[in-house]
PDB file of C-alpha atoms in Angstrom:
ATOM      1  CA  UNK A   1      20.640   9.717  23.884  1.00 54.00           C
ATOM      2  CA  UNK A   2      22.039   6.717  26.017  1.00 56.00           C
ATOM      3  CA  UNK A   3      25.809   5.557  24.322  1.00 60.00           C
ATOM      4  CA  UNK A   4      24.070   1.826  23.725  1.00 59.00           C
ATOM      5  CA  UNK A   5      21.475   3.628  22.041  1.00 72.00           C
ATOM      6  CA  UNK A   6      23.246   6.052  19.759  1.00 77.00           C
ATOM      7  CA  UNK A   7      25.081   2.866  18.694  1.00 77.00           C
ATOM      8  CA  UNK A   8      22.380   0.993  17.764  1.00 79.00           C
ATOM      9  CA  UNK A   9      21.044   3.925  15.884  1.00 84.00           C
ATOM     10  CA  UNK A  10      24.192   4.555  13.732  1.00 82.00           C
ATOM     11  CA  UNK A  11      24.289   0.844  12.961  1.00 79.00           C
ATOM     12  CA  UNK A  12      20.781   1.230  11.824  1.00 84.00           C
ATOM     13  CA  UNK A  13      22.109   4.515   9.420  1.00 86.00           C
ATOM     14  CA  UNK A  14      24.614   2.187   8.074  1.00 85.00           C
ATOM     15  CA  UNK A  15      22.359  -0.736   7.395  1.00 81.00           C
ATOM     16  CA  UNK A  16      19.915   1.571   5.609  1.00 87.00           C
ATOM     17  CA  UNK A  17      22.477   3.091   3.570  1.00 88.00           C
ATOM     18  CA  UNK A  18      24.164   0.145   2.663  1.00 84.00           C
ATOM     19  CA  UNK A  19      20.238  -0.973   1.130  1.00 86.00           C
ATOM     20  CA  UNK A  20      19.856   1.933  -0.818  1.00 88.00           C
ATOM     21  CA  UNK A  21      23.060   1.447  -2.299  1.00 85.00           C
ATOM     22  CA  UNK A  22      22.398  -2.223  -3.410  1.00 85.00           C
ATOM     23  CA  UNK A  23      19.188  -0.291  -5.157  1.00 86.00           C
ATOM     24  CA  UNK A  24      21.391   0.240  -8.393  1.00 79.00           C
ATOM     25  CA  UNK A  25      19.855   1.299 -11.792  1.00 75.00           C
ATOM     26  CA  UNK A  26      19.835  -2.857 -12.814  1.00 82.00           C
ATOM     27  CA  UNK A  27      17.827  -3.620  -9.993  1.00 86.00           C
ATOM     28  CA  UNK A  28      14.366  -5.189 -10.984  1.00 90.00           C
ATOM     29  CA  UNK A  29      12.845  -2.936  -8.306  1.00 91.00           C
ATOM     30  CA  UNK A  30      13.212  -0.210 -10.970  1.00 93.00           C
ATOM     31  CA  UNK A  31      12.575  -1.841 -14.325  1.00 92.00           C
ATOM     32  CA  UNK A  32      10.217  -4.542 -13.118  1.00 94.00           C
ATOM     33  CA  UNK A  33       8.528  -4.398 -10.120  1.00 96.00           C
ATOM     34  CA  UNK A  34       7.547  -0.571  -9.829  1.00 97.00           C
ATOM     35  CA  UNK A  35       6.385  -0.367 -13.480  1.00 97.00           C
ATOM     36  CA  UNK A  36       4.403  -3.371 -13.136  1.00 97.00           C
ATOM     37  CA  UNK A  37       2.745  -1.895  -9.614  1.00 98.00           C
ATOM     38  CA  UNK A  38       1.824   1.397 -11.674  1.00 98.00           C
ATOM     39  CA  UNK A  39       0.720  -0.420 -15.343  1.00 98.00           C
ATOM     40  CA  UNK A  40      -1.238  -3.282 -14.001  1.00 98.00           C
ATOM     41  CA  UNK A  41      -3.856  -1.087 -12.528  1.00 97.00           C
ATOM     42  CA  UNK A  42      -3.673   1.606 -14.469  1.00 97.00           C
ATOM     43  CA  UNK A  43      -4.340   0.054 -17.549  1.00 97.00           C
ATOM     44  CA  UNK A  44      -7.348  -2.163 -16.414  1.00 96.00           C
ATOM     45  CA  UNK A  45      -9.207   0.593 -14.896  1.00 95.00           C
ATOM     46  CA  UNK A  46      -8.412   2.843 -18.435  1.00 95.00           C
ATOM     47  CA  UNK A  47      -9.746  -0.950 -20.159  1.00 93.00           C
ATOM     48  CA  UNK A  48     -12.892  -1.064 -17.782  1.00 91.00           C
ATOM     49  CA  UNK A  49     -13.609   2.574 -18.151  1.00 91.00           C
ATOM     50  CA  UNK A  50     -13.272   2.593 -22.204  1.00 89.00           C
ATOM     51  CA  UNK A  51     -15.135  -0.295 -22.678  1.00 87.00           C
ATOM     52  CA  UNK A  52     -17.927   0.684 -20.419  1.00 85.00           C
ATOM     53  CA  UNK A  53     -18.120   4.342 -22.939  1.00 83.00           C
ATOM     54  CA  UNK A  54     -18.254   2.066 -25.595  1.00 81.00           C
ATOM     55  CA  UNK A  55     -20.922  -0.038 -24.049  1.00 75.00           C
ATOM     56  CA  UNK A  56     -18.919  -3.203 -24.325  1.00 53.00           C
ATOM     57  CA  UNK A  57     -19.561  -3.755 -20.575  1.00 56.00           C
ATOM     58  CA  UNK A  58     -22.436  -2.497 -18.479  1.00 55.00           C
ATOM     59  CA  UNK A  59     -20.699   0.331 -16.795  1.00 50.00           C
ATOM     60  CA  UNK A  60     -24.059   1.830 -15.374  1.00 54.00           C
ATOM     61  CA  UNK A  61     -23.459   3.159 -12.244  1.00 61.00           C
ATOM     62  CA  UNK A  62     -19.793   3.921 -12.922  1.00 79.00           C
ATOM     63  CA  UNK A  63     -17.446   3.849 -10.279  1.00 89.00           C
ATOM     64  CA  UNK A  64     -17.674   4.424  -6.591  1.00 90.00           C
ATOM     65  CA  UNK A  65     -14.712   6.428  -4.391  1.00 90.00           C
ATOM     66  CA  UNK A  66     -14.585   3.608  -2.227  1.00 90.00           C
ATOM     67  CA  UNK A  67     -13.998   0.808  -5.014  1.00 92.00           C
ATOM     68  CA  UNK A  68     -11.200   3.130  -6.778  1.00 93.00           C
ATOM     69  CA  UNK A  69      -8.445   1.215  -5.538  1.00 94.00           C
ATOM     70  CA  UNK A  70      -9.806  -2.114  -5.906  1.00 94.00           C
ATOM     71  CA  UNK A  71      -7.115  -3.127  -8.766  1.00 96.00           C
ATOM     72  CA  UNK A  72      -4.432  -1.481  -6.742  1.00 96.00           C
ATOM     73  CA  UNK A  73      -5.160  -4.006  -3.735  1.00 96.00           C
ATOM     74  CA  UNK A  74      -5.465  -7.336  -5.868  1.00 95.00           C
ATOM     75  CA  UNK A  75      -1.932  -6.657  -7.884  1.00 96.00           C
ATOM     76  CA  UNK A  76       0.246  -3.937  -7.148  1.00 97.00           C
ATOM     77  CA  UNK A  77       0.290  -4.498  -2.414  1.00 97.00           C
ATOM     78  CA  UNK A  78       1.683  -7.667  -3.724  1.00 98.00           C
ATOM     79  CA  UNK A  79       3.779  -7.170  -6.577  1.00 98.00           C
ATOM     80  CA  UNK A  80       5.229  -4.558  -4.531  1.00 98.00           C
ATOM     81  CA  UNK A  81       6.158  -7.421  -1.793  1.00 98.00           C
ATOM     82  CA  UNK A  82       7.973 -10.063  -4.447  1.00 97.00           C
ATOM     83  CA  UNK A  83      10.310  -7.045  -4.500  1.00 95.00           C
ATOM     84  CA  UNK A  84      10.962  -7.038  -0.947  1.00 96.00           C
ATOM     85  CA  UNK A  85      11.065 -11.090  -0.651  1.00 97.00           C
ATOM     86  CA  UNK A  86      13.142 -11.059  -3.879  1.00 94.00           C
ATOM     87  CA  UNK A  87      15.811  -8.952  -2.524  1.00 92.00           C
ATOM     88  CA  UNK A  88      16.168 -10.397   1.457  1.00 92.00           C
ATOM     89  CA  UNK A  89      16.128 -13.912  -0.290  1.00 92.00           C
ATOM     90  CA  UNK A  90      18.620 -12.790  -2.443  1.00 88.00           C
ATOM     91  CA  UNK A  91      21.046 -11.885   0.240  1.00 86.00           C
ATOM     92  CA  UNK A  92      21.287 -15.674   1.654  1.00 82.00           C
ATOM     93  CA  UNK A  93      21.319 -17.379  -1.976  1.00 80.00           C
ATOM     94  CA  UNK A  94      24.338 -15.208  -3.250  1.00 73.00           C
ATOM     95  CA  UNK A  95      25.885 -15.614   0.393  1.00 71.00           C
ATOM     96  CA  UNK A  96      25.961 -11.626   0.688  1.00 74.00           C
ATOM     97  CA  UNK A  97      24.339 -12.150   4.428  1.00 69.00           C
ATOM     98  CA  UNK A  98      27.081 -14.181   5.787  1.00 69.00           C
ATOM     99  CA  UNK A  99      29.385 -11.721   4.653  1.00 67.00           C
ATOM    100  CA  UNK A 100      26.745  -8.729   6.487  1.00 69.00           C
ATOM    101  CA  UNK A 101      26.353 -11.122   9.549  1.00 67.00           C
ATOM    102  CA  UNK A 102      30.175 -11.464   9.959  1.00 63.00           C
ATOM    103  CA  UNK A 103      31.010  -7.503   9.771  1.00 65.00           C
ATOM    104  CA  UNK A 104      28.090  -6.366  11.891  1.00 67.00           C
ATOM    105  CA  UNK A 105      26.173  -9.539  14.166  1.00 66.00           C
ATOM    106  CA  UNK A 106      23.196  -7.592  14.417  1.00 81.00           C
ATOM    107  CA  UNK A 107      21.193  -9.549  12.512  1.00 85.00           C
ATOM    108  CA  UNK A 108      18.083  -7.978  12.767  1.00 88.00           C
ATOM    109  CA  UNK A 109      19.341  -5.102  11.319  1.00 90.00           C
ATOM    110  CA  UNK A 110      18.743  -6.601   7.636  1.00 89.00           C
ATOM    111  CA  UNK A 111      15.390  -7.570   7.945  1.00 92.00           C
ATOM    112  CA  UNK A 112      14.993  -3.998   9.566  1.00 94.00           C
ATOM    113  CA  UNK A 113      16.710  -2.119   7.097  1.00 93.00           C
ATOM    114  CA  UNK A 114      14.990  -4.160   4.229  1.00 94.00           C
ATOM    115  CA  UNK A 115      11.549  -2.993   5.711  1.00 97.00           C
ATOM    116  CA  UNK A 116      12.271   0.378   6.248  1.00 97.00           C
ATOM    117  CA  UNK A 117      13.465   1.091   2.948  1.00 96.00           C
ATOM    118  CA  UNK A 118      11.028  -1.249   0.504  1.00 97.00           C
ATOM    119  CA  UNK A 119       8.174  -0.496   2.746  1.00 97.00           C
ATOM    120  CA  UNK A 120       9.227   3.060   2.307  1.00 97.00           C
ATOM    121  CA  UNK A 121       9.318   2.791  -1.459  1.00 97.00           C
ATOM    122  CA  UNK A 122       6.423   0.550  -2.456  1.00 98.00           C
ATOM    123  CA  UNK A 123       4.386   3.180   0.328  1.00 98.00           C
ATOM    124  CA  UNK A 124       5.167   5.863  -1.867  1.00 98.00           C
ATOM    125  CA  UNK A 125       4.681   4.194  -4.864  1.00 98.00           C
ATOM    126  CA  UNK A 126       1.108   2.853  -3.680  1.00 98.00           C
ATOM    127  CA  UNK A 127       0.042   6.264  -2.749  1.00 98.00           C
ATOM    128  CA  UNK A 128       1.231   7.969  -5.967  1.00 98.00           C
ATOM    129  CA  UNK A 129      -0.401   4.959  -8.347  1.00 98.00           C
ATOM    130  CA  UNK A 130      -3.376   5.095  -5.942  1.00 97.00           C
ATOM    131  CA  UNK A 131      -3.788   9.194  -5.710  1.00 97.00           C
ATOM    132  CA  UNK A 132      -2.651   9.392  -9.557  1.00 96.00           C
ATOM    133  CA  UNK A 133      -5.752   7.155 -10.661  1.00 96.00           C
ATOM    134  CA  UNK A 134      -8.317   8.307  -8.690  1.00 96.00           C
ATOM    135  CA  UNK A 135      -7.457  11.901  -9.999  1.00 95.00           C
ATOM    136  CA  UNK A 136      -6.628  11.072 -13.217  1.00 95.00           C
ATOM    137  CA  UNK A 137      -9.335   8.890 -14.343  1.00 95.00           C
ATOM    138  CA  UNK A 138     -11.715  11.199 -12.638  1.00 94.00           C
ATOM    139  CA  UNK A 139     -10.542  13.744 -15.243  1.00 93.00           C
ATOM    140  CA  UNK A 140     -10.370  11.523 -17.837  1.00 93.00           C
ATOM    141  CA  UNK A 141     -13.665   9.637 -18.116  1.00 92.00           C
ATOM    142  CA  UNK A 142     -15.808  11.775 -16.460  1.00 91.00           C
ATOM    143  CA  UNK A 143     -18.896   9.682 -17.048  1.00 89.00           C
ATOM    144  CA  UNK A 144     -17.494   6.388 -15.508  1.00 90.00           C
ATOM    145  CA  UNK A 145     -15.190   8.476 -12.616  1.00 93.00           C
ATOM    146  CA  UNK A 146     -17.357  11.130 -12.514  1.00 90.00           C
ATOM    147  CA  UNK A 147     -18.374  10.057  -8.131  1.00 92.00           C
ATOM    148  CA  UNK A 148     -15.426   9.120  -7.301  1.00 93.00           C
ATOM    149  CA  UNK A 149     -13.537  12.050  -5.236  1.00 93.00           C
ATOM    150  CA  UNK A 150     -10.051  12.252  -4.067  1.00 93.00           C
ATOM    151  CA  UNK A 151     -10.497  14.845  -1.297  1.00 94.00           C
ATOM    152  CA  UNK A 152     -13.607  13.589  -0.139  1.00 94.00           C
ATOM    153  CA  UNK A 153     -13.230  11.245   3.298  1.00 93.00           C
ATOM    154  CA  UNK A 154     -13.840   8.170   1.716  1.00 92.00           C
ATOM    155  CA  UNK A 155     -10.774   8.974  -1.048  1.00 93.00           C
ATOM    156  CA  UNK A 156      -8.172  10.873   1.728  1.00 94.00           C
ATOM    157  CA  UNK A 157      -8.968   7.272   3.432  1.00 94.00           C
ATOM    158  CA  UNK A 158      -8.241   4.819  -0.048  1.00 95.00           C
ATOM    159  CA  UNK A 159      -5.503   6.613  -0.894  1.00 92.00           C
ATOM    160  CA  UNK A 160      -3.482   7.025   2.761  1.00 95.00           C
ATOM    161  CA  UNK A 161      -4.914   3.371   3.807  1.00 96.00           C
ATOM    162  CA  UNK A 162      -3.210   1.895   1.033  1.00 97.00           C
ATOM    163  CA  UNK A 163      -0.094   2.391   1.286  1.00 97.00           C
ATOM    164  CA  UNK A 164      -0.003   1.220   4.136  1.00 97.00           C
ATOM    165  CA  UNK A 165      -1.422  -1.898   3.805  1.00 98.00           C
ATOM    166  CA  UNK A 166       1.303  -2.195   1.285  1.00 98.00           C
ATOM    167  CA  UNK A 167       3.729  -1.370   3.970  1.00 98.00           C
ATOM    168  CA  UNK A 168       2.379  -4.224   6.082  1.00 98.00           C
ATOM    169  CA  UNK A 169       2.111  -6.725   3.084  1.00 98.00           C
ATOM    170  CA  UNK A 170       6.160  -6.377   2.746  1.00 98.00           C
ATOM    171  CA  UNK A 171       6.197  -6.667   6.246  1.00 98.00           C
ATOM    172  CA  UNK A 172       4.586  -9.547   6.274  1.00 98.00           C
ATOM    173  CA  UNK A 173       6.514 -10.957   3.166  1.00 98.00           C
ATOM    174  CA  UNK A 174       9.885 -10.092   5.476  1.00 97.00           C
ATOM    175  CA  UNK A 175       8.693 -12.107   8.330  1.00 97.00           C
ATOM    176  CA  UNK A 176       8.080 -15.033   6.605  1.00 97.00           C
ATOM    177  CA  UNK A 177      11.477 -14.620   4.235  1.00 96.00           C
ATOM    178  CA  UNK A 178      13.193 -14.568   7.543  1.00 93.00           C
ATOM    179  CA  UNK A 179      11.391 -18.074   8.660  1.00 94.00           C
ATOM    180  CA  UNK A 180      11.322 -19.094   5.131  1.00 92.00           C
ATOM    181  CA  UNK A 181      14.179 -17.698   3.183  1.00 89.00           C
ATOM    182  CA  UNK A 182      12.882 -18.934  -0.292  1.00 93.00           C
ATOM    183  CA  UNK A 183      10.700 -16.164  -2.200  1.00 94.00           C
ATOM    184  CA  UNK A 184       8.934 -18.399  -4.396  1.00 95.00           C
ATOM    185  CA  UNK A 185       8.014 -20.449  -1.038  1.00 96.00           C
ATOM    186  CA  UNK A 186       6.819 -17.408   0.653  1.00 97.00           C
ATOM    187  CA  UNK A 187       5.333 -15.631  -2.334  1.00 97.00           C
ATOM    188  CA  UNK A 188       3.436 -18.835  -3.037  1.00 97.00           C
ATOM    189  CA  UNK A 189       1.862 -18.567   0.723  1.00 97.00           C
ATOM    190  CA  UNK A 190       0.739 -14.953   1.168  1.00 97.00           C
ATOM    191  CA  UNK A 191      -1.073 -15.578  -2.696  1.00 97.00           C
ATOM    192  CA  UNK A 192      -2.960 -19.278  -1.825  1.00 96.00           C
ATOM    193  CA  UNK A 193      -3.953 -17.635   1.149  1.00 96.00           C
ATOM    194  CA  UNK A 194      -5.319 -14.719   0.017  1.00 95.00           C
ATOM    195  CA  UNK A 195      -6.982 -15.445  -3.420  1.00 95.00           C
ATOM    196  CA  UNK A 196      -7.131 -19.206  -1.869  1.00 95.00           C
ATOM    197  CA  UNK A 197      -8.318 -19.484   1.298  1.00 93.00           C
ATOM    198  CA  UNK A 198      -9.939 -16.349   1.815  1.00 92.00           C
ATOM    199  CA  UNK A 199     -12.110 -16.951  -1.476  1.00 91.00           C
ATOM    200  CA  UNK A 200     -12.399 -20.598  -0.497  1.00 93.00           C
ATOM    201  CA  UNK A 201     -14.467 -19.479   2.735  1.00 90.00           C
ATOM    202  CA  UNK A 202     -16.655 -17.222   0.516  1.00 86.00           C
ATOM    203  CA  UNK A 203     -18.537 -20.295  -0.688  1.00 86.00           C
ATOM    204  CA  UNK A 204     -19.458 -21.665   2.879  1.00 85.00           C
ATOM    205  CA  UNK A 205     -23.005 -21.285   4.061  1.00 82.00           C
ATOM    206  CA  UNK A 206     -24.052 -19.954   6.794  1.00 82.00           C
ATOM    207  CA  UNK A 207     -22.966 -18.150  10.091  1.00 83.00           C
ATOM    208  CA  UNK A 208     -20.009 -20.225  10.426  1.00 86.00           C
ATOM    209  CA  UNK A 209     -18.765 -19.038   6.482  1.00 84.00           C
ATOM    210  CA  UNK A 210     -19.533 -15.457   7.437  1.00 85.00           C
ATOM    211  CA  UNK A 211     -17.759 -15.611  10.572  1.00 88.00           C
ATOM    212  CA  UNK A 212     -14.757 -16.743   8.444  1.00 89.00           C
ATOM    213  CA  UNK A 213     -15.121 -14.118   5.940  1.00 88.00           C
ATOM    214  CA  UNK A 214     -15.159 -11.737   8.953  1.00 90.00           C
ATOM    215  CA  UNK A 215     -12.011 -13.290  10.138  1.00 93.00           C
ATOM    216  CA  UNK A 216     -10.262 -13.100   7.027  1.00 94.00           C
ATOM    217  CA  UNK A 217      -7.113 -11.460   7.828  1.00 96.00           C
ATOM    218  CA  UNK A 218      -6.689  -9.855   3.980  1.00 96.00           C
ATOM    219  CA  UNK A 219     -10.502  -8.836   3.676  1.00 93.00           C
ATOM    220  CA  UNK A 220      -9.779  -6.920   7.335  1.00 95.00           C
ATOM    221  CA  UNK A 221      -6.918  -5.517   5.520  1.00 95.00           C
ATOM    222  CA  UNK A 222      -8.966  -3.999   2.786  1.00 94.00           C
ATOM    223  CA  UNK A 223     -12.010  -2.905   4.683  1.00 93.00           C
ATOM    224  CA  UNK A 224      -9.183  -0.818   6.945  1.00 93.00           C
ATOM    225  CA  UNK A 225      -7.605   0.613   3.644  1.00 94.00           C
ATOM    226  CA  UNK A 226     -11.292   1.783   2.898  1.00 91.00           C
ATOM    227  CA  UNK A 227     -12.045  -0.424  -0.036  1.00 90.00           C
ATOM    228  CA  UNK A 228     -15.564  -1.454  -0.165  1.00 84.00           C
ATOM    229  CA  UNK A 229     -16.616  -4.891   1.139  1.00 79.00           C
ATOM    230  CA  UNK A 230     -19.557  -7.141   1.678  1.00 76.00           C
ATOM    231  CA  UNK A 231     -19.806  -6.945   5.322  1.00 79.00           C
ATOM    232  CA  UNK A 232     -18.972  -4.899   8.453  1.00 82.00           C
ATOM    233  CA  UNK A 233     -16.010  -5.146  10.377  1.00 86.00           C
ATOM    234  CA  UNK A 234     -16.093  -7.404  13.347  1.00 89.00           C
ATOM    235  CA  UNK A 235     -13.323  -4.762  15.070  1.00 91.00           C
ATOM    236  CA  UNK A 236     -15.857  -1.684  15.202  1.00 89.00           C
ATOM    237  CA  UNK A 237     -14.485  -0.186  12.249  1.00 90.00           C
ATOM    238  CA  UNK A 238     -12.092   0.187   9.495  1.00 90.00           C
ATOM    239  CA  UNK A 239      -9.289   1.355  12.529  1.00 93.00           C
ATOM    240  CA  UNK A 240      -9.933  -2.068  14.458  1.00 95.00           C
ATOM    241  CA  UNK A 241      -9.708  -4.094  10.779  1.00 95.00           C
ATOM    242  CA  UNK A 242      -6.902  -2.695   9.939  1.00 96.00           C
ATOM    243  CA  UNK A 243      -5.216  -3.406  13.361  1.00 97.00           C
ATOM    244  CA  UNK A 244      -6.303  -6.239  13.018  1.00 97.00           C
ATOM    245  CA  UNK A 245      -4.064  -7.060   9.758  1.00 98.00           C
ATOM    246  CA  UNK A 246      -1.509  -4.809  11.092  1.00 98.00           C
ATOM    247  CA  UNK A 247      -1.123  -7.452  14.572  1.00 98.00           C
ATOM    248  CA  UNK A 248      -0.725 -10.262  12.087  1.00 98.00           C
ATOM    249  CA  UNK A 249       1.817  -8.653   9.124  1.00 98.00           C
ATOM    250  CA  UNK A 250       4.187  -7.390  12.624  1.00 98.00           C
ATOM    251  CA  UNK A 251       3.758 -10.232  14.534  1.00 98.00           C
ATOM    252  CA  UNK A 252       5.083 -12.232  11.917  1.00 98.00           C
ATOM    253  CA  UNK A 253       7.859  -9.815  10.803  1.00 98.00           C
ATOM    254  CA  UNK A 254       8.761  -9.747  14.507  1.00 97.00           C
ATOM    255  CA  UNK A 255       8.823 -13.804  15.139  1.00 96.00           C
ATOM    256  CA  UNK A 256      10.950 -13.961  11.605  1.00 95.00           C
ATOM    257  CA  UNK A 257      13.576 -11.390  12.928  1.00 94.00           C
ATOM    258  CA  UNK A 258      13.991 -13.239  16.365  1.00 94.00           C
ATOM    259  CA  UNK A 259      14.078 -16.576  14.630  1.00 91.00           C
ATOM    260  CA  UNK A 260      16.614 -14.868  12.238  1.00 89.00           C
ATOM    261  CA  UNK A 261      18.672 -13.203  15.032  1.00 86.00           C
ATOM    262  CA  UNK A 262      19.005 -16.642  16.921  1.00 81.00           C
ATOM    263  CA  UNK A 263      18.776 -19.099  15.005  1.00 60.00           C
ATOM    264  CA  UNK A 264      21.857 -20.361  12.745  1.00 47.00           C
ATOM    265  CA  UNK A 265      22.531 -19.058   8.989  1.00 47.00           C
ATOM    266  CA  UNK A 266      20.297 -20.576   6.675  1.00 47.00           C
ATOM    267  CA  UNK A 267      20.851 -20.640   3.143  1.00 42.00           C
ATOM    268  CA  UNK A 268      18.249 -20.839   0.513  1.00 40.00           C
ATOM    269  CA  UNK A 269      17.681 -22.246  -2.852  1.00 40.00           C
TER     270      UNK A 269
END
C-alpha cells in the first residue's frame, strides 16, 4: 500500500472508531430509533394478520413473499435515516465538528465515517427485522403467512434488497445533511417527496402519469428491493431499478461531501 494511502486509511480507522464511541448506551440510536425500526412493523403485520383470523379484515388471499416487507419499507428505511441525519446534524449544532475539522481537516471523513457505521447498523438491523418477520410470522399465523417463503428467490431477494435500500436511504439522508445541515429540514424532504410527490403522480392520467410513476426514484427503490409494485421497471429489471436509486442516494451523498469538504463551516439550528 502507497504511504498517502495507508494514511488515508488509518485516518479513516480513527474516524470510524471515534463514531462508534459517540454510540454510548444514552444514545437514541439504541433506545429510540432501533426499537421503533423493529416495533413499527412488527406489530402491524401481527395487527393485520390477527385481525384477518378474526375476520375483522378480509385477509383472503393472505400474504404474498414479495409484499412481506412492505411495512418495513414505508417506516423503518426511514426511521432508520432520522438516526443518521440526527447524529451528523448534531455534530455542527453542539460545535463538536469544528472541534473534528480542526484536529483532522479531512472533512469528508465524517460524513464517511457516519455512513459507514449507521449504514452498517440500520443494514443489519433491516435485514434482521426483515428476515425475523418473514420467518416468524410464517410460523406464527400460518393461514395468513402460510406463501410467503424466506428461502425462496423472491424472499433471499426482500430480505438482502432491503437492507440495502436502507443503506442508500442514510446515504441519501447524509448527502443532503451535508448540503443541508438541519435534520428536520432534510427529514422533511426525503418524506414530502416520497409519500408526497411520488403519491401525488399516482393520480395523473395517462402515459405521461405512468411515465412519472416509472420515474419515481423511491418506487425504483422498492421494485429493486423486490417489493411488489404496480408496474415494470423501466431499467430491465429490479438490478437496473435499484441502480437506478442507488445513482441518486450516492450522487447526492457524494455532491454533499464535496460541498462539505470545500465549502466553509456551517452551523445549524
Amino acid at each position: 500500500m502507497a504511504p498517502g494511502s495507508a494514511i488515508v486509511v488509518t485516518h479513516l480507522l480513527r474516524a470510524l472508531r471515534a463514531e462508534l464511541g459517540k454510540l454510548s448506551s444514552r444514545s437514541p440510536l439504541w433506545y429510540a430509533v432501533i426499537p421503533l425500526a423493529v416495533l413499527i412493523p412488527a406489530g402491524l403485520n401481527f395487527g393485520i394478520a390477527k385481525a384477518a383470523q378474526l375476520n375483522k379484515i378480509d385477509g383472503s388471499g393472505g400474504m404474498d413473499t414479495n409484499n412481506a416487507a412492505y411495512w418495513i419499507i414505508v417506516f423503518s428505511t426511514f426511521i432508520l435515516m432520522t438516526g443518521a441525519v440526527t447524529s451528523f446534524c448534531g455534530e455542527f449544532r453542539d460545535g463538536t465538528a469544528e472541534l473534528e475539522f480542526a484536529v483532522q481537516p479531512r472533512r469528508w471523513l465524517l460524513p464517511v465515517a457516519k455512513l459507514i457505521v449507521f449504514g452498517g447498523i440500520s443494514g443489519v438491523v433491516a435485514l434482521v427485522t426483515t428476515f425475523g418477520i418473514m420467518w416468524g410470522y410464517h410460523a406464527l399465523f400460518p393461514d395468513v403467512w402460510g406463501r410467503v417463503d424466506v428461502l425462496s428467490y423472491d424472499g433471499v431477494r426482500l430480505w438482502l434488497g432491503t437492507p440495502l435500500l436502507t443503506v442508500l436511504v442514510v446515504a441519501l439522508g447524509l448527502g443532503l445533511s451535508a448540503l443541508l445541515p438541519r435534520p428536520g429540514l432534510v427529514v422533511m424532504l426525503i418524506l414530502l417527496w416520497k409519500f408526497g410527490v411520488e403519491k401525488f403522480v399516482e393520480f395523473l392520467q395517462g402515459d405521461f402519469g405512468i411515465l412519472l410513476q416509472r420515474w419515481s426514484p423511491f418506487r425504483n427503490a422498492e421494485i429493486g428491493a423486490g417489493q411488489m409494485v404496480t408496474f415494470d421497471s423501466p431499467f430491465g429489471g429490479a438490478l437496473g431499478s435499484m441502480l437506478y436509486f442507488a445513482a441518486i442516494a450516492v450522487g447526492f451523498f457524494v455532491i454533499g461531501t464535496v460541498r462539505l469538504s470545500r465549502g466553509d463551516l456551517r452551523g445549524s439550528d
